[in-house]
């Protein structure tokens, strides 16, 4: 499926008796923090003239954050967005950003299901 | 894992090394911060987390000797990760590892140039974190060897014992200490008594505060860079508790720092020359000289411990020439230019080269002569990097390179353009960017197309016996002044941080630092022969003495 990469597995490996809900905590933290990052990008996309440097910077942060939970598809869309920034293609940016948000939301739903259902489901995501 | 203490004010537990390694993690991303904390704890390290660079610095300052290593993300909101890196190196002299989701070569290069001992790409793996202790260990070993201090000895010995006892494969066996110690003894002529005394007392690490450093720089300037020596500086500084060893190691760092600073300046001012190929050590050398000059002018704030050779050469040259920075250079006074250039441009260009070592020494002698052959490869090296962009005003084909002094750009500003040969692949981008920001004048170096790749490998470690000339106190590197001032404080701290990998950082300095607009970047393109000389062993200046003048290096 390619929604998640091996970073997610690593998170699972980190989970232990000291932190029995580690993965879920991390995912929750990610989703709450990424709301802020998404908002930054949305705001920057509405501001004219477009500041591609800033857009790239915000996306860089978002990408870094997404890499923390192994959100592969989201990361890929982030990279695409950055390419559009380099090309100063605002329409491209807007279009890709929609994709970014879509992947971000889809993953969230799938992970929520996963946390409710348990381990076996993870294979569907990797 | 935390043997040391509960509240973080623990002392290192060398006997169980690397467990208990005190790590400070700095990252503005809360998710990563939490993950890294967990990962490090799993490695049995003692972790402290920080979401802001400023916070991290405060913490480090508060708890002197409270941490063994710092891991920081490159992109921090309140401060550039590289700046933090410099500060930590200068003030606390701790190894710093940079992290980023961006693995672009240029960024990694910058990290290394600024002194990072490693650069990790996110997502970070456990196995990468497990091994970070090596940087702490390595630093300790080098410190003991280089600074003549016995502070680290005990710790290292303990670490060594641990490794020998440990079953773990990854622990080192500490054979290092002995050779290091022996070498130290041999080189520094410690007598047994001294050594014994030292080793029984664990000296506190000297923290080079801004004040102390200012005193240091004043002393250095007063004595004269060429003549400076730890003893003289110590005497002038009049700080009773400071030892000659402290000063000696700080002097070394200072030189490297200056070199690195030069490079940075060059980098920022002109196109970003990135010299990936430059071996760290080499690079350091060049920058130093330039920096040295600049720094001096600037009042020392940001000094980078230049690598010995280049700096020295540069300095001596500067003295001679009384370089006035670009102005004089531009004037096309070949002689003057040369010298000045040597000093200056040299810095810019040389710094990167870092080739100073042998170069420096040999060069030094000839340094005084007009022709900067001496510089030769240092300068040349840097030149090589720069040369691409410059206008071939100079037509310096051969001599120039050796001189190391970038041919006087009489006509134009030396644009430190990234050395094309070297930069082509890597820095193409940088270069372009830089080009825009650079002053726009091309150095008039001829076009030396030194195979950058070759340059790198040919760098040889600085000749230990080389006694770099003391930096010219009067340094005329006024060019940098403008740039420096703003970063002075940072630089100062950065300098203190340097401890780490000076050489690597110097690369950057070459062009950037030195040749600002006013500085006609002497980035001489290294003539092919120079290159060879560099490559193979430049020792000789004689062979490198190119008839630069004849070649019309100087545009008269």
XYZ file of C-alpha atoms in Angstrom:
682
model
C 0.000 0.000 0.000
C 2.919 2.266 0.674
C 1.233 4.487 3.198
C 3.948 3.912 5.724
C 7.614 3.023 5.532
C 9.978 1.279 7.925
C 10.186 4.289 10.183
C 6.825 3.193 11.490
C 8.220 -0.230 12.268
C 11.028 1.418 14.121
C 8.502 3.273 16.230
C 6.874 0.013 17.064
C 10.241 -1.374 18.082
C 10.677 1.507 20.444
C 7.453 0.705 22.204
C 8.160 -1.114 25.439
C 6.949 -1.532 28.977
C 8.137 1.922 29.893
C 6.087 3.372 27.028
C 3.385 0.864 26.149
C 1.449 3.291 23.943
C 4.428 4.928 22.398
C 3.395 4.636 18.761
C -0.063 5.984 19.326
C 1.318 8.853 21.353
C 3.720 9.752 18.603
C 1.052 9.611 15.916
C -1.260 11.761 18.015
C 1.508 14.263 18.578
C 2.266 14.353 14.892
C -1.297 14.991 13.857
C -1.807 17.737 16.369
C 1.424 19.485 15.418
C 0.931 19.076 11.687
C -2.315 21.024 11.848
C -0.266 24.071 12.606
C 2.148 23.397 9.776
C -0.682 22.898 7.310
C -2.206 26.135 8.370
C 1.061 27.938 7.773
C 1.163 26.658 4.242
C -2.451 27.498 3.559
C -1.893 31.029 4.738
C 1.193 31.408 2.618
C -0.687 30.121 -0.427
C -3.236 32.841 -0.001
C -0.748 35.632 0.238
C 0.186 37.467 -2.862
C 2.889 37.856 -4.029
C 3.756 34.254 -3.400
C 6.797 33.670 -1.324
C 8.199 30.445 -2.693
C 11.070 30.436 -0.275
C 8.750 30.521 2.637
C 6.466 27.944 1.093
C 9.408 25.680 0.551
C 10.539 26.248 4.080
C 7.163 25.411 5.584
C 6.886 22.340 3.447
C 10.368 21.320 4.485
C 9.246 21.405 8.084
C 6.124 19.475 7.300
C 8.062 16.888 5.384
C 10.494 16.477 8.231
C 7.642 15.964 10.604
C 5.936 13.451 8.348
C 9.128 11.472 8.144
C 8.948 10.967 11.889
C 6.035 8.569 11.644
C 7.060 7.141 8.306
C 4.224 8.756 6.372
C 5.572 7.754 2.974
C 2.857 8.963 0.669
C 2.588 12.253 2.460
C 6.339 12.710 2.183
C 6.299 12.020 -1.516
C 3.658 14.662 -2.065
C 5.713 17.064 0.016
C 8.687 16.537 -2.253
C 6.513 17.243 -5.243
C 5.347 20.432 -3.649
C 8.923 21.499 -3.138
C 9.641 20.866 -6.788
C 6.798 23.192 -7.672
C 8.259 25.798 -5.377
C 11.579 25.544 -7.110
C 9.843 26.001 -10.403
C 7.828 28.848 -8.944
C 4.740 27.127 -10.155
C 2.008 28.328 -7.874
C -0.736 26.358 -9.495
C 1.343 23.263 -9.201
C 1.852 24.069 -5.539
C -1.822 24.525 -4.903
C -2.712 21.308 -6.692
C -0.047 19.247 -4.961
C -0.935 20.705 -1.627
C -4.440 19.387 -2.037
C -2.881 15.981 -2.534
C -0.732 16.447 0.527
C -3.754 17.146 2.670
C -5.643 14.261 1.171
C -2.889 11.778 1.932
C -2.432 13.249 5.355
C -6.131 12.798 6.189
C -6.352 9.329 4.671
C -3.422 8.116 6.695
C -4.970 9.503 9.818
C -8.138 7.493 9.307
C -6.221 4.343 8.575
C -4.048 4.741 11.617
C -7.050 5.336 13.827
C -8.464 2.076 12.583
C -5.147 0.397 13.147
C -4.887 1.520 16.720
C -8.327 0.242 17.400
C -7.855 -3.072 15.667
C -4.289 -3.951 16.509
C -1.181 -5.214 14.790
C -2.317 -7.334 11.914
C -3.774 -4.313 10.192
C -0.449 -2.654 9.835
C 0.462 -4.815 6.904
C -2.196 -3.112 4.933
C -0.444 0.134 5.417
C 3.122 -0.776 4.701
C 21.205 4.288 31.976
C 21.542 7.397 33.917
C 24.254 6.680 36.283
C 25.261 10.177 36.559
C 22.386 11.865 38.160
C 18.801 12.605 38.306
C 18.563 16.178 37.415
C 20.931 16.234 34.564
C 23.803 17.775 36.382
C 25.674 14.621 36.240
C 29.242 14.018 35.558
C 30.248 11.619 32.923
C 30.558 8.062 33.984
C 33.525 6.996 32.077
C 33.616 3.664 33.761
C 30.478 2.515 32.035
C 31.054 4.399 28.854
C 29.265 4.786 26.557
C 26.237 4.188 28.717
C 25.252 7.313 30.497
C 26.482 9.496 27.685
C 24.883 12.852 28.291
C 23.139 13.954 25.162
C 21.385 17.206 24.457
C 18.866 16.945 21.644
C 17.658 20.112 19.985
C 14.765 20.009 17.544
C 11.820 22.277 17.009
C 9.683 19.369 15.844
C 8.007 17.954 18.939
C 7.363 14.611 17.323
C 10.990 14.088 16.441
C 12.098 15.318 19.806
C 10.031 12.696 21.515
C 11.167 9.939 19.210
C 14.821 10.852 19.556
C 14.503 10.996 23.281
C 13.108 7.505 23.340
C 15.732 6.201 20.956
C 18.571 7.673 22.940
C 17.178 6.342 26.157
C 17.125 2.924 24.590
C 20.832 3.344 23.960
C 21.238 3.911 27.671
C 22.146 7.516 27.171
C 21.116 10.311 29.435
C 18.886 12.580 27.384
C 17.876 16.193 27.697
C 15.595 17.695 25.089
C 15.178 21.247 23.863
C 12.816 22.773 21.409
C 14.755 25.917 20.710
C 18.334 26.714 19.890
C 18.531 29.597 22.323
C 17.198 27.387 25.041
C 19.814 24.827 24.222
C 22.603 27.350 24.425
C 21.377 28.598 27.759
C 21.234 25.094 29.047
C 24.720 24.367 27.835
C 26.056 27.507 29.410
C 24.333 26.838 32.661
C 25.593 23.355 32.927
C 29.184 23.639 31.964
C 30.471 20.156 31.510
C 26.983 18.886 31.877
C 26.785 17.337 28.454
C 28.959 15.169 26.314
C 27.414 15.684 22.935
C 24.769 17.758 21.200
C 22.452 16.632 18.430
C 20.612 19.379 16.654
C 18.340 19.818 13.706
C 19.577 22.140 11.032
C 16.370 24.112 10.679
C 15.485 25.821 13.883
C 13.089 28.724 14.033
C 15.043 30.968 16.365
C 18.533 30.396 15.102
C 20.224 28.788 12.187
C 21.331 25.311 13.162
C 24.763 26.026 11.798
C 25.118 29.045 13.999
C 24.200 27.010 17.003
C 26.745 24.519 15.897
C 29.424 27.124 15.809
C 28.492 28.463 19.179
C 28.601 25.128 20.814
C 31.940 24.359 19.292
C 33.412 27.619 20.375
C 31.994 28.003 23.805
C 31.685 24.496 24.985
C 33.861 22.608 22.636
C 31.434 19.731 22.422
C 30.930 17.461 19.450
C 27.777 18.396 17.570
C 25.793 16.191 15.247
C 23.476 17.839 12.767
C 20.224 16.331 11.559
C 17.940 17.124 8.717
C 15.415 15.609 6.416
C 17.354 17.288 3.667
C 20.380 15.423 2.541
C 21.498 17.755 -0.148
C 25.232 17.614 -0.469
C 25.663 21.316 -0.149
C 23.862 21.337 3.148
C 25.829 18.461 4.478
C 28.952 20.187 3.338
C 27.986 23.294 5.190
C 27.394 21.270 8.262
C 30.806 19.777 8.085
C 32.336 23.118 7.349
C 30.758 24.638 10.371
C 32.192 21.952 12.496
C 29.626 19.230 12.693
C 31.190 15.922 13.537
C 28.401 14.113 11.741
C 25.315 14.800 9.726
C 22.365 12.460 10.022
C 19.448 12.270 7.684
C 15.950 11.879 8.967
C 14.428 9.450 9.492
C 17.184 8.481 11.857
C 17.884 4.881 12.649
C 18.651 3.446 16.030
C 21.951 2.096 14.905
C 23.077 5.559 13.904
C 22.353 6.875 17.340
C 23.979 3.986 19.073
C 27.310 4.962 17.632
C 27.366 8.631 18.450
C 29.590 7.982 21.421
C 32.489 7.609 19.006
C 32.507 11.350 18.484
C 32.884 11.969 22.160
C 35.628 9.456 22.441
C 37.447 10.728 19.416
C 37.347 14.240 20.686
C 38.764 13.236 23.993
C 41.594 11.488 22.354
C 42.405 14.402 20.161
C 42.170 16.797 22.988
C 44.653 14.959 24.990
C 46.992 14.790 22.118
C 46.658 18.252 20.853
C 46.161 20.366 23.800
C 48.706 18.916 26.021
C 46.173 18.774 28.685
C 45.745 15.873 30.904
C 42.191 16.588 31.608
C 40.872 14.015 29.354
C 43.416 11.435 30.141
C 41.754 10.013 33.110
C 38.492 9.810 31.356
C 39.960 8.229 28.355
C 41.806 5.737 30.422
C 38.638 4.868 32.126
C 36.826 4.521 28.874
C 39.598 2.374 27.720
C 39.347 0.127 30.662
C 35.711 -0.244 30.094
C 36.195 -1.228 26.554
C 38.720 -3.775 27.416
C 36.482 -5.319 29.957
C 33.406 -5.111 27.930
C 32.066 -7.842 25.834
C 30.361 -5.495 23.595
C 31.749 -5.477 20.190
C 31.244 -1.868 19.686
C 33.336 -0.623 22.475
C 36.706 0.400 21.445
C 39.723 -1.084 22.796
C 41.601 1.743 24.059
C 44.939 1.262 22.582
C 44.808 4.827 21.523
C 45.700 6.359 24.700
C 49.094 5.030 24.912
C 50.302 6.193 21.606
C 48.648 9.460 22.119
C 50.183 9.880 25.416
C 53.541 8.893 24.188
C 53.322 11.218 21.356
C 52.267 13.934 23.561
C 55.103 13.366 25.832
C 57.527 13.312 23.051
C 56.191 16.354 21.429
C 55.607 18.373 24.405
C 58.369 17.129 26.469
C 56.465 16.651 29.551
C 58.604 15.385 32.195
C 57.378 12.525 34.227
C 56.838 14.586 37.204
C 54.579 16.994 35.461
C 52.667 14.304 33.903
C 52.165 12.490 37.074
C 51.034 15.595 38.769
C 48.594 16.350 36.090
C 47.119 13.019 35.838
C 46.406 12.873 39.454
C 44.487 16.064 39.330
C 41.531 16.339 37.127
C 41.746 19.827 35.813
C 38.658 21.698 35.036
C 38.239 22.380 31.413
C 39.017 25.942 30.611
C 36.051 27.777 29.306
C 37.079 30.472 26.959
C 34.638 33.186 27.752
C 34.295 36.233 25.626
C 36.416 38.224 28.026
C 39.124 35.696 28.205
C 39.148 35.358 24.513
C 39.327 39.100 24.061
C 42.368 39.159 26.263
C 43.802 36.391 24.229
C 43.269 38.167 20.979
C 44.638 41.396 22.307
C 47.739 39.600 23.348
C 48.056 37.919 20.008
C 47.623 41.162 18.195
C 50.085 42.864 20.421
C 52.766 40.306 19.944
C 52.216 40.014 16.283
C 50.847 37.003 14.635
C 54.097 35.909 13.287
C 55.756 35.907 16.571
C 52.977 34.684 18.660
C 53.520 31.746 20.854
C 51.594 30.333 23.769
C 54.119 31.465 26.310
C 54.153 35.022 25.112
C 50.428 35.178 24.960
C 50.124 33.737 28.393
C 52.479 36.302 29.783
C 50.624 39.153 28.221
C 47.241 37.938 29.191
C 48.144 37.960 32.813
C 45.566 35.444 33.869
C 47.098 33.598 36.751
C 45.135 30.416 36.548
C 45.612 29.931 32.845
C 48.285 27.541 31.706
C 50.489 27.543 28.693
C 48.746 24.415 27.483
C 45.405 26.086 27.642
C 46.683 28.900 25.546
C 48.400 26.638 23.090
C 45.316 24.663 22.339
C 43.222 27.755 22.144
C 45.670 29.339 19.778
C 45.404 26.406 17.507
C 41.669 26.579 17.519
C 41.786 30.263 16.940
C 43.808 29.850 13.879
C 41.494 27.290 12.479
C 38.581 29.406 13.359
C 39.905 32.376 11.525
C 40.454 30.314 8.534
C 37.028 28.978 8.678
C 35.612 32.353 9.193
C 37.262 33.518 6.135
C 35.741 30.866 4.211
C 32.394 31.585 5.515
C 32.680 35.157 4.681
C 33.721 34.362 1.299
C 30.982 32.043 0.957
C 28.354 34.344 2.022
C 29.701 37.234 0.189
C 30.522 35.676 -2.995
C 29.068 32.765 -4.598
C 29.044 29.988 -2.308
C 32.100 28.198 -2.955
C 31.773 24.867 -1.733
C 34.660 22.776 -1.931
C 33.587 19.452 -1.152
C 36.721 18.129 -2.327
C 38.804 19.973 -0.034
C 39.912 17.879 2.684
C 38.931 19.387 5.886
C 42.335 19.876 7.070
C 43.445 21.580 4.086
C 40.647 23.832 3.952
C 41.222 24.977 7.344
C 44.590 26.156 6.605
C 43.665 28.566 4.029
C 40.863 30.123 5.727
C 42.707 30.743 8.689
C 45.019 33.181 7.320
C 42.389 35.179 5.830
C 40.362 35.071 8.773
C 43.087 35.864 10.904
C 43.496 39.031 9.216
C 40.000 39.845 9.217
C 39.481 38.932 12.610
C 42.154 41.008 13.793
C 40.651 43.901 12.259
C 37.438 43.155 13.580
C 38.497 42.735 16.990
C 38.517 39.252 17.177
C 35.157 38.440 17.518
C 34.693 35.830 15.238
C 37.738 34.044 14.903
C 38.073 30.793 13.495
C 40.937 28.739 14.372
C 42.556 28.572 11.108
C 44.560 25.717 10.129
C 48.024 26.565 10.759
C 49.672 26.961 7.622
C 47.615 29.030 5.568
C 46.958 31.372 8.186
C 50.450 31.863 8.879
C 51.409 32.474 5.482
C 48.729 34.809 4.998
C 49.589 36.674 7.967
C 53.088 37.124 7.212
C 52.185 38.308 3.944
C 49.856 40.689 5.211
C 52.374 42.225 7.237
C 54.486 42.748 4.447
C 52.158 43.996 2.240
C 50.200 46.055 4.347
C 47.327 45.080 2.427
C 44.728 47.460 2.301
C 42.176 45.225 1.194
C 40.679 45.640 -2.021
C 41.723 49.062 -2.592
C 45.283 48.280 -2.760
C 44.701 45.250 -4.610
C 42.801 46.888 -7.135
C 45.443 49.296 -7.654
C 47.426 46.907 -9.405
C 50.517 47.181 -7.689
C 51.668 43.892 -8.384
C 53.976 43.723 -5.643
C 51.719 45.085 -3.219
C 48.949 43.271 -4.442
C 50.686 40.168 -4.211
C 51.607 40.446 -0.775
C 48.458 41.834 0.235
C 46.720 39.459 -1.758
C 48.576 36.687 -0.500
C 47.507 37.525 2.816
C 44.147 38.378 1.964
C 43.101 36.626 -0.884
C 44.992 33.918 0.300
C 42.764 33.718 3.025
C 39.871 33.723 0.967
C 41.026 31.274 -1.339
C 43.413 29.541 0.702
C 41.394 29.081 3.555
C 39.577 26.577 1.828
C 42.439 24.905 0.738
C 43.644 24.196 4.000
C 46.540 22.876 2.386
C 48.583 24.841 4.413
C 50.559 22.315 5.894
C 53.472 21.756 3.951
C 52.614 24.532 1.868
C 52.571 26.814 4.617
C 55.903 26.087 5.837
C 57.659 26.186 2.693
C 55.721 28.942 1.496
C 56.312 30.901 4.387
C 59.807 31.530 3.726
C 59.173 32.909 0.401
C 56.282 34.602 1.610
C 57.966 37.751 1.948
C 58.867 37.983 -1.551
C 56.606 39.652 -3.771
C 55.642 36.725 -5.617
C 53.385 34.742 -3.668
C 54.811 31.625 -4.761
C 55.060 30.597 -1.384
C 51.722 30.539 -0.873
C 51.452 28.546 -3.634
C 49.416 25.899 -3.036
C 47.501 27.182 -0.314
C 46.501 29.968 -2.240
C 46.458 28.065 -5.208
C 44.237 25.670 -3.801
C 41.757 28.066 -2.951
C 42.291 29.606 -6.125
C 41.449 26.646 -7.871
C 38.239 26.822 -6.448
C 37.633 30.214 -7.285
C 39.036 30.557 -10.386
C 36.315 29.715 -12.515
C 34.615 32.871 -12.430
C 37.277 35.191 -12.432
C 38.257 37.117 -15.297
C 41.451 36.126 -16.571
C 42.846 39.367 -15.926
C 45.710 37.871 -14.670
C 46.788 35.549 -16.937
C 48.532 33.947 -14.288
C 49.175 30.691 -15.483
C 51.660 29.198 -13.372
C 53.242 31.321 -10.951
C 50.153 32.463 -9.606
C 48.980 29.380 -8.293
C 51.924 28.824 -6.328
C 51.769 32.009 -4.786
C 48.665 31.113 -3.509
C 47.970 34.647 -3.630
C 45.241 35.225 -5.838
C 46.464 37.327 -8.480
C 45.743 40.713 -7.737
C 42.646 41.460 -9.131
C 43.582 44.715 -9.881
C 40.940 45.167 -12.177
C 38.281 43.394 -10.708
C 36.918 42.337 -7.627
C 37.795 38.963 -6.912
C 34.847 37.118 -7.162
C 35.196 34.127 -5.356
C 33.327 32.006 -7.484
C 33.188 28.508 -6.622
C 35.993 26.748 -8.014
C 34.659 25.331 -11.026
C 36.470 22.236 -11.371
C 35.618 21.294 -8.005
C 32.347 22.749 -7.803
C 30.969 21.815 -11.000
C 29.065 18.885 -10.006
C 28.300 19.795 -6.554
C 27.989 23.322 -6.434
C 26.668 24.164 -9.649
C 23.636 25.319 -7.905
C 25.418 27.079 -5.245
C 27.548 28.724 -7.637
C 24.768 30.107 -9.555
C 23.234 31.435 -6.504
C 26.390 32.815 -5.367
C 27.152 34.361 -8.572
C 24.238 36.539 -8.140
C 25.231 37.684 -4.818
C 28.839 38.020 -5.440
C 30.264 41.276 -6.187
C 30.255 40.523 -9.727
C 33.783 41.068 -10.462
C 35.603 38.228 -11.617
C 38.895 37.611 -10.367
C 41.311 37.913 -12.943
C 42.786 34.688 -12.529
C 43.453 32.836 -15.445
C 41.574 29.828 -15.939
C 43.190 27.118 -14.218
C 41.342 24.163 -14.517
C 42.634 22.194 -11.816
C 40.914 19.069 -11.424
C 39.229 19.688 -8.294
C 38.875 16.150 -7.517
C 42.477 15.737 -7.498
C 42.998 18.485 -5.201
C 41.220 16.946 -2.514
C 43.126 13.882 -2.185
C 46.318 15.621 -2.478
C 45.934 17.598 0.509
C 48.224 16.570 3.043
C 47.869 17.160 6.626
C 49.454 20.237 7.847
C 52.996 19.814 8.568
C 53.211 19.606 12.263
C 56.514 21.198 12.357
C 55.362 24.085 10.495
C 55.216 27.082 12.577
C 52.672 29.253 11.135
C 53.489 32.816 11.346
C 51.626 34.721 13.824
C 48.752 36.476 12.419
C 49.331 39.949 11.582
C 47.904 41.860 14.236
C 47.356 44.803 12.195
C 45.728 42.769 9.644
C 44.450 44.773 6.976
C 41.631 42.635 6.248
C 39.308 45.325 6.529
C 37.185 43.824 4.006
C 35.719 41.613 6.290
C 35.041 44.109 8.813
C 31.672 44.886 7.612
C 30.694 41.453 7.460
C 32.268 40.432 10.531
C 30.931 42.870 12.913
C 27.532 41.583 12.768
C 28.620 38.163 13.489
C 31.391 38.980 15.770
C 29.927 37.738 18.886
C 28.748 34.676 17.306
C 32.012 34.219 15.727
C 33.744 34.505 18.946
C 31.731 31.786 20.376
C 31.916 29.921 17.220
C 35.571 30.039 17.515
C 35.456 28.587 20.887
C 33.314 25.925 19.560
C 35.598 25.168 16.858
C 37.379 22.528 18.526
C 35.868 20.221 16.186
C 36.524 19.982 12.728
C 38.159 23.030 11.749
C 39.561 21.788 8.654
C 36.380 20.921 7.154
C 34.846 24.165 7.741
C 37.480 26.089 6.191
C 36.538 25.236 2.842
C 33.725 27.452 2.890
C 35.609 30.259 4.023
C 37.801 30.666 1.265
C 35.995 32.599 -1.094
C 33.301 33.834 0.847
C 34.954 35.265 3.620
C 37.628 36.981 2.112
C 36.670 38.526 -0.735
C 33.856 40.648 -0.240
C 33.164 43.261 -2.601
C 35.948 45.267 -1.492
C 38.197 42.486 -1.575
C 39.293 41.629 -4.893
C 39.120 38.088 -4.254
C 42.381 36.906 -4.962
C 41.439 33.793 -5.939
C 44.004 32.862 -8.113
C 43.381 30.014 -10.094
C 45.823 27.549 -9.293
C 47.959 26.910 -12.110
C 48.152 23.439 -13.203
C 51.547 23.021 -11.891
C 50.557 24.249 -8.660
C 48.047 21.694 -8.563
C 50.518 19.113 -9.128
C 52.656 20.520 -6.521
C 49.859 20.383 -4.181
C 49.045 17.053 -5.106
C 52.232 15.628 -4.740
C 53.851 17.244 -2.080
C 54.391 20.645 -2.256
C 57.189 21.135 -0.291
C 58.895 22.975 -2.177
C 58.497 26.332 -2.887
C 61.416 26.458 -5.009
C 59.872 24.370 -7.541
C 56.814 26.336 -7.321
C 58.267 29.595 -7.851
C 56.608 30.548 -10.873
C 57.555 33.639 -12.501
C 54.326 35.033 -11.751
C 55.241 38.446 -12.464
C 56.472 37.548 -15.738
C 53.259 36.105 -16.541
C 51.620 39.259 -15.984
C 49.895 38.208 -12.964
C 49.582 41.589 -11.877
C 47.746 43.667 -13.996
C 49.656 46.678 -14.274
